[in-house]
């Protein structure tokens, strides 16, 4: 059947959705799945100027807001660094953020991405 225009995904969007799914697998407790709620994180919005989470990244993919892979990677780093800024070292969230950042960036190296073809150029 012919894909309707709305179903036609831009190549970059399809790639970013796949990368996002792989990154989300590294967050089994879903600490990064949704925006952090100030009720559970006192003072969060005073300390973290630019919140980021996986659901927001997904929405940005769907709204074609990412013009490049680097913009996507920047939001991923922002999300992890926010958690390492707000949560003290040793907390479950700081440790989860460090592990997620490390594992995520390993998935986003040129060596891992090259097989995806010239979509990134
Ligand atoms: C979407 O955010 C969350 C969702 C669920 C949970 C959660 O289930 N926490 C339970 C583990 C001990 C309580 C925590 C969080 C959470 C993430 C974060 C981050 C990412 O900083 N956070 C910081 C302080 C307090 N809670 C959180």
Coordinates of C-alpha atoms and ligand atoms in Angstrom, one line a residue:
X1 CA 0.0 0.0 0.0
X2 CA 1.2 3.5 -0.6
X3 CA 2.3 5.3 2.6
X4 CA 0.3 8.5 3.3
X5 CA 2.4 11.7 3.6
X6 CA 1.8 11.6 7.4
X7 CA 3.2 8.1 7.6
X8 CA 6.3 8.9 5.5
X9 CA 9.1 9.4 8.1
X10 CA 12.1 11.4 7.3
X11 CA 15.2 9.3 7.2
X12 CA 16.7 11.3 10.1
X13 CA 13.5 10.8 12.2
X14 CA 13.6 7.1 11.6
X15 CA 17.2 6.9 12.7
X16 CA 16.6 9.1 15.8
X17 CA 13.6 7.0 16.8
X18 CA 15.7 3.9 16.6
X19 CA 18.6 5.4 18.6
X20 CA 16.1 6.7 21.2
X21 CA 14.6 3.2 21.7
X22 CA 18.1 1.8 22.2
X23 CA 18.9 4.5 24.7
X24 CA 15.7 4.0 26.6
X25 CA 16.6 0.3 27.1
X26 CA 19.5 1.6 29.3
X27 CA 17.0 3.2 31.7
X28 CA 15.2 0.2 33.1
X29 CA 13.7 2.1 36.1
X30 CA 12.4 4.8 33.7
X31 CA 14.0 7.5 35.8
X32 CA 14.5 9.4 32.5
X33 CA 11.2 8.5 30.8
X34 CA 9.3 11.6 31.9
X35 CA 10.0 15.1 33.1
X36 CA 11.3 15.2 36.7
X37 CA 8.5 16.4 39.0
X38 CA 9.3 19.1 41.5
X39 CA 7.1 17.4 44.0
X40 CA 9.6 14.4 44.1
X41 CA 12.6 16.6 43.5
X42 CA 12.4 19.7 45.7
X43 CA 13.8 22.8 44.0
X44 CA 14.4 21.0 40.7
X45 CA 13.2 23.7 38.4
X46 CA 15.2 26.3 40.3
X47 CA 18.4 24.3 39.8
X48 CA 17.9 22.9 36.3
X49 CA 17.3 25.6 33.8
X50 CA 16.8 23.3 30.8
X51 CA 15.0 20.1 31.8
X52 CA 15.1 17.2 29.3
X53 CA 13.7 13.6 29.3
X54 CA 13.1 10.8 26.8
X55 CA 9.4 11.7 26.3
X56 CA 10.4 15.3 25.3
X57 CA 13.0 14.0 23.0
X58 CA 10.5 11.7 21.4
X59 CA 8.1 14.7 20.9
X60 CA 10.9 16.7 19.3
X61 CA 11.6 13.9 16.9
X62 CA 7.9 13.8 15.9
X63 CA 7.9 17.5 15.5
X64 CA 11.0 17.3 13.3
X65 CA 12.8 19.7 15.7
X66 CA 16.1 17.8 15.4
X67 CA 18.0 19.1 12.4
X68 CA 21.0 16.9 13.0
X69 CA 22.2 13.9 15.0
X70 CA 24.4 16.2 17.1
X71 CA 21.3 18.2 18.3
X72 CA 19.8 14.9 19.4
X73 CA 23.0 13.8 21.2
X74 CA 23.2 17.2 22.9
X75 CA 19.7 16.7 24.4
X76 CA 20.7 13.2 25.6
X77 CA 23.8 14.7 27.3
X78 CA 21.8 17.5 28.7
X79 CA 19.3 15.0 30.3
X80 CA 22.1 13.0 31.9
X81 CA 24.1 16.1 33.1
X82 CA 21.0 17.6 34.6
X83 CA 20.6 14.5 36.7
X84 CA 24.3 14.5 37.7
X85 CA 23.9 18.2 38.7
X86 CA 20.7 18.0 40.7
X87 CA 21.4 14.6 42.4
X88 CA 24.4 14.2 44.7
X89 CA 27.0 11.7 43.8
X90 CA 26.2 8.3 45.3
X91 CA 22.4 8.7 44.9
X92 CA 20.6 6.2 42.7
X93 CA 19.8 8.9 40.2
X94 CA 23.3 10.3 39.9
X95 CA 24.7 6.7 39.4
X96 CA 21.9 5.9 36.9
X97 CA 22.7 9.1 34.9
X98 CA 26.4 8.4 34.7
X99 CA 25.8 4.8 33.6
X100 CA 23.2 5.9 31.1
X101 CA 25.5 8.6 29.6
X102 CA 28.4 6.2 29.4
X103 CA 26.4 3.4 27.7
X104 CA 24.5 5.9 25.5
X105 CA 27.6 7.6 24.1
X106 CA 29.1 4.2 23.3
X107 CA 26.1 3.6 21.1
X108 CA 26.6 6.9 19.4
X109 CA 30.2 6.6 18.3
X110 CA 31.0 7.1 14.6
X111 CA 32.0 3.4 14.4
X112 CA 28.6 2.3 15.6
X113 CA 26.8 4.8 13.4
X114 CA 28.8 4.5 10.2
X115 CA 26.8 1.3 9.1
X116 CA 23.7 3.5 9.0
X117 CA 25.0 5.0 5.8
X118 CA 25.4 8.5 4.5
X119 CA 22.3 9.6 6.2
X120 CA 24.4 11.5 8.8
X121 CA 26.4 13.5 6.3
Ligands
LIG1 C1 10.7 10.6 35.9 O1 11.4 10.7 37.1 C2 11.3 9.7 38.0 C3 10.3 8.7 37.9 C4 10.3 7.7 38.8 C5 11.1 7.7 39.9 C6 11.1 6.5 40.8 O2 10.4 5.6 40.6 N1 11.8 6.6 42.0 C7 11.8 5.5 42.9 C8 13.1 4.9 43.1 C9 13.1 5.3 44.6 C10 11.8 6.0 44.3 C11 12.1 8.7 40.0 C12 12.2 9.7 39.1 C13 13.2 10.7 39.2 C14 14.1 11.0 38.2 C15 15.0 11.9 38.7 C16 16.1 12.5 38.0 C17 16.3 12.0 36.6 O3 16.8 13.4 38.5 N2 14.7 12.2 40.0 C18 15.3 13.0 40.9 C19 14.7 13.1 42.2 C20 13.6 12.3 42.5 N3 13.0 11.5 41.6 C21 13.6 11.4 40.3

